[in-house]
Short mmCIF file of C-alpha atoms in Angstrom, two decimals:
data_model
loop_
_atom_site.label_atom_id
_atom_site.label_comp_id
_atom_site.label_asym_id
_atom_site.label_seq_id
_atom_site.Cartn_x
_atom_site.Cartn_y
_atom_site.Cartn_z
CA MET A 89 0.16 43.91 -1.72
CA GLN A 90 -1.05 40.53 -3.05
CA LYS A 91 -3.07 38.80 -0.37
CA THR A 92 -3.54 35.36 -1.70
CA VAL A 93 -2.03 32.28 -0.09
CA LEU A 94 -1.57 28.97 -1.79
CA THR A 95 -2.10 25.57 0.14
CA PHE A 96 -1.66 22.03 -1.11
CA VAL A 97 -4.46 19.55 -0.33
CA ASP A 98 -4.93 15.94 -1.11
CA ASP A 99 -6.52 12.86 0.68
CA ILE A 100 -5.59 12.35 4.29
CA TYR A 101 -4.43 15.86 5.07
CA GLU A 102 -4.33 16.71 8.77
CA ASP A 103 -7.69 18.54 9.28
CA LEU A 104 -6.96 21.16 11.77
CA GLU A 105 -3.56 21.94 10.22
CA LEU A 106 -5.34 23.13 7.17
CA TRP A 107 -8.52 24.52 8.56
CA HIS A 108 -7.25 26.42 11.48
CA PRO A 109 -4.73 28.41 9.35
CA LYS A 110 -7.05 28.70 6.51
CA LEU A 111 -9.81 30.46 8.70
CA ARG A 112 -7.30 32.64 10.58
CA LEU A 113 -5.76 33.84 7.16
CA ALA A 114 -9.33 34.76 6.04
CA GLU A 115 -10.12 36.64 9.16
CA ALA A 116 -6.87 38.63 8.34
CA GLY A 117 -8.19 39.37 4.82
CA TYR A 118 -6.15 36.70 2.91
CA ALA A 119 -7.72 34.54 0.21
CA VAL A 120 -6.51 30.97 0.21
CA ARG A 121 -6.55 28.74 -2.74
CA LEU A 122 -6.40 24.89 -2.35
CA ALA A 123 -4.31 23.32 -5.08
CA ALA A 124 -4.45 19.63 -5.62
CA PRO A 125 -3.56 17.08 -8.43
CA GLY A 126 -7.35 17.16 -9.43
CA ILE A 127 -10.36 19.32 -8.80
CA GLY A 128 -12.52 17.63 -6.28
CA THR A 129 -13.43 16.97 -2.52
CA PHE A 130 -10.57 15.70 -0.50
CA LYS A 131 -10.92 14.12 2.99
CA GLY A 132 -8.76 14.75 5.92
CA LYS A 133 -7.50 12.25 8.48
CA HIS A 134 -10.59 12.92 10.67
CA GLY A 135 -13.05 13.13 7.81
CA TYR A 136 -13.32 16.92 7.02
CA PRO A 137 -13.72 17.66 3.36
CA ALA A 138 -11.68 20.28 1.67
CA GLU A 139 -12.54 21.22 -1.95
CA SER A 140 -9.81 21.92 -4.32
CA ASP A 141 -10.13 25.04 -6.47
CA LEU A 142 -6.96 24.95 -8.48
CA LEU A 143 -5.02 22.21 -10.33
CA LEU A 144 -1.37 21.92 -9.16
CA ARG A 145 -0.26 21.88 -12.74
CA ASP A 146 -1.98 25.35 -13.23
CA ALA A 147 -0.56 26.94 -10.01
CA ARG A 148 2.10 29.71 -10.41
CA SER A 149 4.07 30.98 -7.45
CA THR A 150 3.86 34.59 -8.77
CA ASP A 151 -0.01 34.61 -8.24
CA PHE A 152 0.46 34.15 -4.44
CA CYS A 153 2.22 35.86 -1.49
CA GLY A 154 2.87 32.71 0.40
CA LEU A 155 2.63 28.96 0.73
CA LEU A 156 1.07 26.99 3.50
CA ILE A 157 1.71 23.32 3.81
CA PRO A 158 -0.43 21.50 6.25
CA GLY A 159 0.66 17.87 7.53
CA GLY A 160 -0.97 14.45 7.64
CA PHE A 161 -0.23 11.79 5.21
CA MET A 162 -0.83 14.17 2.31
CA PRO A 163 2.66 15.69 2.22
CA ASP A 164 4.33 12.31 2.02
CA LYS A 165 2.38 11.62 -1.14
CA LEU A 166 2.81 15.29 -2.69
CA ARG A 167 6.57 15.38 -2.07
CA ARG A 168 7.04 12.96 -4.96
CA ASP A 169 5.29 15.41 -7.30
CA SER A 170 7.80 17.39 -9.42
CA LYS A 171 5.33 20.40 -9.61
CA VAL A 172 4.96 20.46 -5.84
CA LEU A 173 8.65 20.61 -5.52
CA SER A 174 9.26 23.27 -8.21
CA LEU A 175 6.48 25.48 -6.62
CA THR A 176 8.15 25.29 -3.24
CA ARG A 177 11.49 26.11 -4.74
CA GLU A 178 9.99 29.13 -6.53
CA PHE A 179 8.47 30.41 -3.31
CA TYR A 180 11.71 30.26 -1.45
CA GLU A 181 13.68 31.68 -4.56
CA GLN A 182 11.28 34.69 -4.55
CA GLY A 183 11.65 35.31 -0.85
CA LYS A 184 7.97 34.59 -0.03
CA LEU A 185 6.62 32.92 3.12
CA VAL A 186 6.60 29.14 3.28
CA ALA A 187 4.93 27.99 6.13
CA PHE A 188 4.56 24.21 6.98
CA ILE A 189 3.03 22.34 10.04
CA CYS A 190 4.36 19.05 11.49
CA HIS A 191 4.62 16.62 8.46
CA GLY A 192 4.16 19.37 5.96
CA GLY A 193 7.77 19.96 6.43
CA TRP A 194 8.56 16.73 4.34
CA ILE A 195 8.00 18.88 1.20
CA PRO A 196 10.64 21.48 1.71
CA PHE A 197 12.97 18.99 3.16
CA ARG A 198 12.53 16.69 0.23
CA ARG A 199 13.46 19.48 -2.21
CA LYS A 200 16.72 19.88 -0.09
CA SER A 201 16.63 23.62 0.22
CA SER A 202 19.57 25.13 1.84
CA ARG A 203 17.03 27.17 3.96
CA ALA A 204 14.95 24.18 4.88
CA SER A 205 18.08 22.09 5.69
CA ALA A 206 18.79 24.59 8.43
CA LEU A 207 15.50 24.15 10.24
CA PRO A 208 15.09 21.91 13.23
CA ALA A 209 13.44 18.64 12.51
CA ARG A 210 13.07 15.12 14.02
CA PRO A 211 15.39 12.69 12.21
CA ALA A 212 12.42 11.02 10.60
CA SER A 213 11.52 14.21 8.66
CA ARG A 214 14.98 14.53 7.07
CA THR A 215 15.43 13.52 3.42
CA ILE A 216 17.02 10.13 2.90
#
């Protein structure tokens, strides 16, 4: 079984919502790739750096067993990116894990997935 998880990263991600799952996944034997609009270092809300190792434009859902979307302000920015939305759609369509924390839910809700629309959310998280 493929044991690599994709996660999105950009500035102002929620630090613990990226790092805690990333470290727990590593302990469980999973690799985690951080995809971003550019290769570089991104700062979380509380200043923790995260180094992207994959360009969003090069990410392919078939290379991963799941998708992790941390919260913060980062998902609000990335939910406007067509590549992010298409990747998220592909993970759902392939029946793969799509996990999101807090504001990370903005991305699956933005793409109006029938599965995502059935998930509980605060009114502020719903698609306009």
